[in-house]
Amino acid sequence: MINLYEYNICTNANADKVVFLRQCAVLEKHIPNLRKRQRLIDVDESETQIYTLEDKTIIVHNSYYIGAVYVQSDVDLLPYFNSKVQ
């Protein structure tokens, strides 16, 4: 799978579960018709939440290996948030 968009949310050396959960909640709140799929937990406790929007995929990562919380998406997410960011 090739994601067209990537958004770095938090580049703290220690990825943050609170930031990860907050990012998931924001996506769920602001993107209509977003469908929550499985949440994956790695052996190092890194987490990945997968969503679908129609036939596109949005993935939120909390990676302890990389040390970041980031979103990979087949959908440009900025239009969902531009009017909310001031």
Tab-separated table of N, CA, C and O in Angstrom:
chain	number	residue	atom	x	y	z
A	1	MET	N	0.839	-1.172	0.000
A	1	MET	CA	0.000	0.000	0.000
A	1	MET	C	0.889	1.244	0.000
A	1	MET	O	1.828	1.352	0.765
A	2	ILE	N	0.568	2.172	-0.884
A	2	ILE	CA	1.294	3.436	-0.952
A	2	ILE	C	0.358	4.545	-0.508
A	2	ILE	O	-0.705	4.756	-1.090
A	3	ASN	N	0.731	5.234	0.564
A	3	ASN	CA	-0.068	6.347	1.051
A	3	ASN	C	0.456	7.637	0.443
A	3	ASN	O	1.654	7.892	0.454
A	4	LEU	N	-0.442	8.452	-0.078
A	4	LEU	CA	-0.060	9.681	-0.754
A	4	LEU	C	0.302	10.804	0.200
A	4	LEU	O	1.052	11.697	-0.150
A	5	TYR	N	-0.247	10.755	1.414
A	5	TYR	CA	-0.069	11.846	2.374
A	5	TYR	C	0.481	11.309	3.682
A	5	TYR	O	0.114	10.223	4.119
A	6	GLU	N	1.375	12.094	4.291
A	6	GLU	CA	1.880	11.745	5.616
A	6	GLU	C	1.928	13.014	6.453
A	6	GLU	O	2.390	14.060	5.982
A	7	TYR	N	1.417	12.906	7.677
A	7	TYR	CA	1.349	14.044	8.589
A	7	TYR	C	2.066	13.677	9.880
A	7	TYR	O	1.679	12.721	10.547
A	8	ASN	N	3.115	14.412	10.205
A	8	ASN	CA	3.826	14.189	11.459
A	8	ASN	C	3.109	14.955	12.561
A	8	ASN	O	2.964	16.167	12.491
A	9	ILE	N	2.667	14.238	13.577
A	9	ILE	CA	1.890	14.834	14.654
A	9	ILE	C	2.772	15.168	15.846
A	9	ILE	O	2.678	16.228	16.432
A	10	CYS	N	3.640	14.250	16.204
A	10	CYS	CA	4.495	14.425	17.377
A	10	CYS	C	5.811	13.708	17.094
A	10	CYS	O	5.813	12.516	16.808
A	11	THR	N	6.913	14.443	17.161
A	11	THR	CA	8.214	13.833	16.896
A	11	THR	C	9.057	13.770	18.156
A	11	THR	O	10.277	13.923	18.121
A	12	ASN	N	8.381	13.531	19.261
A	12	ASN	CA	9.056	13.344	20.538
A	12	ASN	C	9.825	12.030	20.501
A	12	ASN	O	9.363	11.057	19.926
A	13	ALA	N	10.983	11.981	21.128
A	13	ALA	CA	11.764	10.752	21.150
A	13	ALA	C	10.987	9.601	21.788
A	13	ALA	O	11.180	8.447	21.440
A	14	ASN	N	10.099	9.917	22.719
A	14	ASN	CA	9.232	8.901	23.319
A	14	ASN	C	7.824	9.110	22.792
A	14	ASN	O	7.142	10.032	23.206
A	15	ALA	N	7.426	8.265	21.856
A	15	ALA	CA	6.079	8.405	21.293
A	15	ALA	C	5.064	8.406	22.427
A	15	ALA	O	5.241	7.737	23.441
A	16	ASP	N	4.001	9.145	22.251
A	16	ASP	CA	3.084	9.432	23.339
A	16	ASP	C	1.705	8.834	23.081
A	16	ASP	O	1.046	9.193	22.108
A	17	LYS	N	1.260	7.952	23.946
A	17	LYS	CA	-0.052	7.317	23.800
A	17	LYS	C	-1.180	8.337	23.889
A	17	LYS	O	-2.181	8.223	23.184
A	18	VAL	N	-1.045	9.339	24.729
A	18	VAL	CA	-2.084	10.359	24.853
A	18	VAL	C	-2.250	11.108	23.531
A	18	VAL	O	-3.372	11.342	23.072
A	19	VAL	N	-1.148	11.478	22.896
A	19	VAL	CA	-1.198	12.173	21.610
A	19	VAL	C	-1.832	11.262	20.562
A	19	VAL	O	-2.660	11.697	19.758
A	20	PHE	N	-1.465	9.997	20.558
A	20	PHE	CA	-2.021	9.016	19.629
A	20	PHE	C	-3.541	8.924	19.792
A	20	PHE	O	-4.292	9.021	18.816
A	21	LEU	N	-4.004	8.754	21.018
A	21	LEU	CA	-5.443	8.633	21.268
A	21	LEU	C	-6.178	9.916	20.914
A	21	LEU	O	-7.283	9.884	20.364
A	22	ARG	N	-5.562	11.052	21.197
A	22	ARG	CA	-6.162	12.346	20.860
A	22	ARG	C	-6.280	12.501	19.344
A	22	ARG	O	-7.295	12.983	18.833
A	23	GLN	N	-5.244	12.094	18.627
A	23	GLN	CA	-5.279	12.188	17.169
A	23	GLN	C	-6.385	11.306	16.596
A	23	GLN	O	-7.119	11.719	15.696
A	24	CYS	N	-6.541	10.103	17.115
A	24	CYS	CA	-7.621	9.216	16.669
A	24	CYS	C	-8.979	9.860	16.926
A	24	CYS	O	-9.852	9.853	16.049
A	25	ALA	N	-9.161	10.433	18.103
A	25	ALA	CA	-10.431	11.070	18.457
A	25	ALA	C	-10.742	12.252	17.537
A	25	ALA	O	-11.892	12.442	17.126
A	26	VAL	N	-9.732	13.038	17.201
A	26	VAL	CA	-9.929	14.200	16.323
A	26	VAL	C	-10.360	13.740	14.931
A	26	VAL	O	-11.277	14.312	14.338
A	27	LEU	N	-9.718	12.715	14.408
A	27	LEU	CA	-10.113	12.199	13.095
A	27	LEU	C	-11.558	11.706	13.125
A	27	LEU	O	-12.347	12.005	12.224
A	28	GLU	N	-11.893	10.948	14.162
A	28	GLU	CA	-13.242	10.396	14.283
A	28	GLU	C	-14.292	11.501	14.397
A	28	GLU	O	-15.402	11.367	13.888
A	29	LYS	N	-13.941	12.593	15.033
A	29	LYS	CA	-14.879	13.703	15.219
A	29	LYS	C	-15.086	14.518	13.945
A	29	LYS	O	-16.200	14.941	13.645
A	30	HIS	N	-14.018	14.764	13.203
A	30	HIS	CA	-14.074	15.728	12.108
A	30	HIS	C	-14.245	15.140	10.713
A	30	HIS	O	-14.477	15.908	9.764
A	31	ILE	N	-14.117	13.835	10.563
A	31	ILE	CA	-14.227	13.249	9.227
A	31	ILE	C	-15.509	12.420	9.142
A	31	ILE	O	-15.596	11.344	9.738
A	32	PRO	N	-16.497	12.927	8.418
A	32	PRO	CA	-17.750	12.187	8.274
A	32	PRO	C	-17.524	10.854	7.551
A	32	PRO	O	-16.669	10.755	6.663
A	33	ASN	N	-18.281	9.861	7.928
A	33	ASN	CA	-18.259	8.532	7.305
A	33	ASN	C	-16.948	7.777	7.500
A	33	ASN	O	-16.685	6.807	6.781
A	34	LEU	N	-16.125	8.197	8.435
A	34	LEU	CA	-14.894	7.482	8.746
A	34	LEU	C	-15.250	6.195	9.482
A	34	LEU	O	-16.022	6.216	10.433
A	35	ARG	N	-14.688	5.088	9.038
A	35	ARG	CA	-14.977	3.798	9.674
A	35	ARG	C	-13.741	3.297	10.395
A	35	ARG	O	-12.681	3.137	9.794
A	36	LYS	N	-13.902	3.061	11.681
A	36	LYS	CA	-12.809	2.563	12.511
A	36	LYS	C	-12.638	1.065	12.258
A	36	LYS	O	-13.599	0.307	12.323
A	37	ARG	N	-11.426	0.674	11.991
A	37	ARG	CA	-11.100	-0.735	11.758
A	37	ARG	C	-10.269	-1.232	12.929
A	37	ARG	O	-10.351	-0.720	14.025
A	38	GLN	N	-9.424	-2.181	12.688
A	38	GLN	CA	-8.672	-2.795	13.775
A	38	GLN	C	-7.568	-1.882	14.322
A	38	GLN	O	-7.046	-1.032	13.629
A	39	ARG	N	-7.267	-2.082	15.608
A	39	ARG	CA	-6.124	-1.438	16.251
A	39	ARG	C	-5.094	-2.532	16.484
A	39	ARG	O	-5.384	-3.565	17.075
A	40	LEU	N	-3.898	-2.278	16.026
A	40	LEU	CA	-2.809	-3.241	16.149
A	40	LEU	C	-1.846	-2.769	17.219
A	40	LEU	O	-1.532	-1.583	17.304
A	41	ILE	N	-1.366	-3.695	18.030
A	41	ILE	CA	-0.382	-3.383	19.070
A	41	ILE	C	0.816	-4.287	18.857
A	41	ILE	O	0.690	-5.512	18.827
A	42	ASP	N	1.995	-3.675	18.714
A	42	ASP	CA	3.229	-4.404	18.471
A	42	ASP	C	3.826	-4.880	19.794
A	42	ASP	O	3.396	-4.459	20.868
A	43	VAL	N	4.843	-5.724	19.713
A	43	VAL	CA	5.472	-6.259	20.925
A	43	VAL	C	6.146	-5.170	21.755
A	43	VAL	O	6.293	-5.319	22.966
A	44	ASP	N	6.553	-4.061	21.119
A	44	ASP	CA	7.173	-2.958	21.865
A	44	ASP	C	6.128	-1.944	22.330
A	44	ASP	O	6.468	-0.864	22.776
A	45	GLU	N	4.847	-2.301	22.204
A	45	GLU	CA	3.694	-1.495	22.605
A	45	GLU	C	3.394	-0.335	21.656
A	45	GLU	O	2.569	0.526	21.965
A	46	SER	N	4.059	-0.294	20.499
A	46	SER	CA	3.670	0.646	19.458
A	46	SER	C	2.247	0.298	19.037
A	46	SER	O	1.848	-0.871	19.071
A	47	GLU	N	1.472	1.328	18.637
A	47	GLU	CA	0.087	1.098	18.247
A	47	GLU	C	-0.186	1.662	16.869
A	47	GLU	O	0.383	2.679	16.471
A	48	THR	N	-1.083	1.004	16.165
A	48	THR	CA	-1.536	1.448	14.859
A	48	THR	C	-3.047	1.326	14.814
A	48	THR	O	-3.584	0.255	15.090
A	49	GLN	N	-3.724	2.430	14.489
A	49	GLN	CA	-5.178	2.413	14.323
A	49	GLN	C	-5.478	2.611	12.846
A	49	GLN	O	-5.006	3.567	12.239
A	50	ILE	N	-6.255	1.702	12.286
A	50	ILE	CA	-6.590	1.744	10.867
A	50	ILE	C	-8.035	2.212	10.708
A	50	ILE	O	-8.928	1.755	11.422
A	51	TYR	N	-8.231	3.123	9.752
A	51	TYR	CA	-9.550	3.624	9.392
A	51	TYR	C	-9.730	3.478	7.888
A	51	TYR	O	-8.742	3.440	7.139
A	52	THR	N	-10.985	3.451	7.463
A	52	THR	CA	-11.289	3.549	6.041
A	52	THR	C	-12.283	4.681	5.831
A	52	THR	O	-13.120	4.970	6.683
A	53	LEU	N	-12.145	5.306	4.697
A	53	LEU	CA	-13.061	6.362	4.263
A	53	LEU	C	-13.382	6.032	2.817
A	53	LEU	O	-12.530	6.193	1.935
A	54	GLU	N	-14.586	5.498	2.616
A	54	GLU	CA	-14.977	4.944	1.320
A	54	GLU	C	-13.973	3.847	0.969
A	54	GLU	O	-13.834	2.902	1.730
A	55	ASP	N	-13.230	3.973	-0.113
A	55	ASP	CA	-12.271	2.931	-0.482
A	55	ASP	C	-10.824	3.331	-0.167
A	55	ASP	O	-9.887	2.714	-0.634
A	56	LYS	N	-10.650	4.350	0.656
A	56	LYS	CA	-9.321	4.856	1.014
A	56	LYS	C	-8.966	4.450	2.442
A	56	LYS	O	-9.838	4.182	3.266
A	57	THR	N	-7.676	4.460	2.743
A	57	THR	CA	-7.185	4.060	4.057
A	57	THR	C	-6.490	5.227	4.753
A	57	THR	O	-5.753	5.987	4.131
A	58	ILE	N	-6.738	5.337	6.059
A	58	ILE	CA	-6.066	6.311	6.921
A	58	ILE	C	-5.500	5.529	8.097
A	58	ILE	O	-6.230	4.776	8.742
A	59	ILE	N	-4.212	5.694	8.358
A	59	ILE	CA	-3.548	4.919	9.407
A	59	ILE	C	-2.850	5.873	10.376
A	59	ILE	O	-2.064	6.720	9.958
A	60	VAL	N	-3.158	5.728	11.660
A	60	VAL	CA	-2.504	6.514	12.704
A	60	VAL	C	-1.509	5.603	13.415
A	60	VAL	O	-1.876	4.517	13.867
A	61	HIS	N	-0.257	6.033	13.489
A	61	HIS	CA	0.809	5.248	14.103
A	61	HIS	C	1.325	5.932	15.368
A	61	HIS	O	1.490	7.149	15.384
A	62	ASN	N	1.590	5.144	16.372
A	62	ASN	CA	2.332	5.578	17.559
A	62	ASN	C	3.528	4.637	17.631
A	62	ASN	O	3.448	3.556	18.199
A	63	SER	N	4.622	5.033	17.008
A	63	SER	CA	5.773	4.151	16.846
A	63	SER	C	6.870	4.444	17.865
A	63	SER	O	7.458	5.528	17.862
A	64	TYR	N	7.130	3.477	18.710
A	64	TYR	CA	8.246	3.602	19.635
A	64	TYR	C	9.569	3.387	18.908
A	64	TYR	O	10.594	3.935	19.295
A	65	TYR	N	9.554	2.614	17.847
A	65	TYR	CA	10.764	2.374	17.047
A	65	TYR	C	11.226	3.672	16.377
A	65	TYR	O	12.390	4.028	16.440
A	66	ILE	N	10.301	4.392	15.773
A	66	ILE	CA	10.622	5.657	15.109
A	66	ILE	C	10.666	6.797	16.118
A	66	ILE	O	11.400	7.753	15.961
A	67	GLY	N	9.859	6.690	17.164
A	67	GLY	CA	9.771	7.749	18.164
A	67	GLY	C	8.878	8.881	17.707
A	67	GLY	O	9.223	10.049	17.838
A	68	ALA	N	7.717	8.517	17.153
A	68	ALA	CA	6.830	9.552	16.622
A	68	ALA	C	5.394	9.049	16.544
A	68	ALA	O	5.149	7.849	16.462
A	69	VAL	N	4.481	10.014	16.558
A	69	VAL	CA	3.085	9.764	16.235
A	69	VAL	C	2.871	10.424	14.878
A	69	VAL	O	3.192	11.596	14.694
A	70	TYR	N	2.360	9.659	13.911
A	70	TYR	CA	2.159	10.198	12.576
A	70	TYR	C	0.984	9.500	11.895
A	70	TYR	O	0.538	8.437	12.327
A	71	VAL	N	0.482	10.151	10.843
A	71	VAL	CA	-0.666	9.645	10.096
A	71	VAL	C	-0.234	9.440	8.652
A	71	VAL	O	0.387	10.318	8.047
A	72	GLN	N	-0.572	8.284	8.108
A	72	GLN	CA	-0.388	8.004	6.687
A	72	GLN	C	-1.782	7.856	6.092
A	72	GLN	O	-2.638	7.189	6.679
A	73	SER	N	-1.999	8.471	4.928
A	73	SER	CA	-3.353	8.519	4.397
A	73	SER	C	-3.379	8.496	2.876
A	73	SER	O	-2.499	9.067	2.220
A	74	ASP	N	-4.406	7.856	2.350
A	74	ASP	CA	-4.694	7.915	0.915
A	74	ASP	C	-5.529	9.148	0.595
A	74	ASP	O	-5.792	9.434	-0.563
A	75	VAL	N	-5.961	9.864	1.631
A	75	VAL	CA	-6.853	11.011	1.514
A	75	VAL	C	-6.138	12.250	2.048
A	75	VAL	O	-5.490	12.182	3.088
A	76	ASP	N	-6.275	13.371	1.343
A	76	ASP	CA	-5.761	14.638	1.860
A	76	ASP	C	-6.648	15.054	3.032
A	76	ASP	O	-7.840	15.308	2.862
A	77	LEU	N	-6.086	15.111	4.228
A	77	LEU	CA	-6.864	15.408	5.427
A	77	LEU	C	-6.988	16.903	5.716
A	77	LEU	O	-7.838	17.302	6.509
A	78	LEU	N	-6.172	17.714	5.103
A	78	LEU	CA	-6.186	19.153	5.402
A	78	LEU	C	-7.540	19.817	5.164
A	78	LEU	O	-7.949	20.659	5.974
A	79	PRO	N	-8.286	19.472	4.117
A	79	PRO	CA	-9.602	20.117	3.940
A	79	PRO	C	-10.550	19.880	5.109
A	79	PRO	O	-11.431	20.694	5.355
A	80	TYR	N	-10.373	18.801	5.862
A	80	TYR	CA	-11.231	18.535	7.006
A	80	TYR	C	-10.888	19.410	8.219
A	80	TYR	O	-11.672	19.538	9.134
A	81	PHE	N	-9.686	19.998	8.194
A	81	PHE	CA	-9.216	20.739	9.354
A	81	PHE	C	-8.894	22.194	9.076
A	81	PHE	O	-8.781	22.964	10.003
A	82	ASN	N	-8.709	22.602	7.841
A	82	ASN	CA	-8.327	23.982	7.528
A	82	ASN	C	-9.275	25.007	8.126
A	82	ASN	O	-8.848	26.011	8.656
A	83	SER	N	-10.560	24.765	8.061
A	83	SER	CA	-11.498	25.751	8.605
A	83	SER	C	-11.525	25.739	10.130
A	83	SER	O	-12.000	26.667	10.753
A	84	LYS	N	-10.956	24.708	10.743
A	84	LYS	CA	-10.956	24.586	12.202
A	84	LYS	C	-9.667	25.108	12.827
A	84	LYS	O	-9.585	25.307	14.009
A	85	VAL	N	-8.629	25.297	11.996
A	85	VAL	CA	-7.337	25.747	12.509
A	85	VAL	C	-7.241	27.251	12.277
A	85	VAL	O	-7.237	27.727	11.166
A	86	GLN	N	-7.174	28.003	13.344
A	86	GLN	CA	-7.063	29.466	13.252
A	86	GLN	C	-6.091	29.953	14.285
A	86	GLN	O	-6.051	29.504	15.359
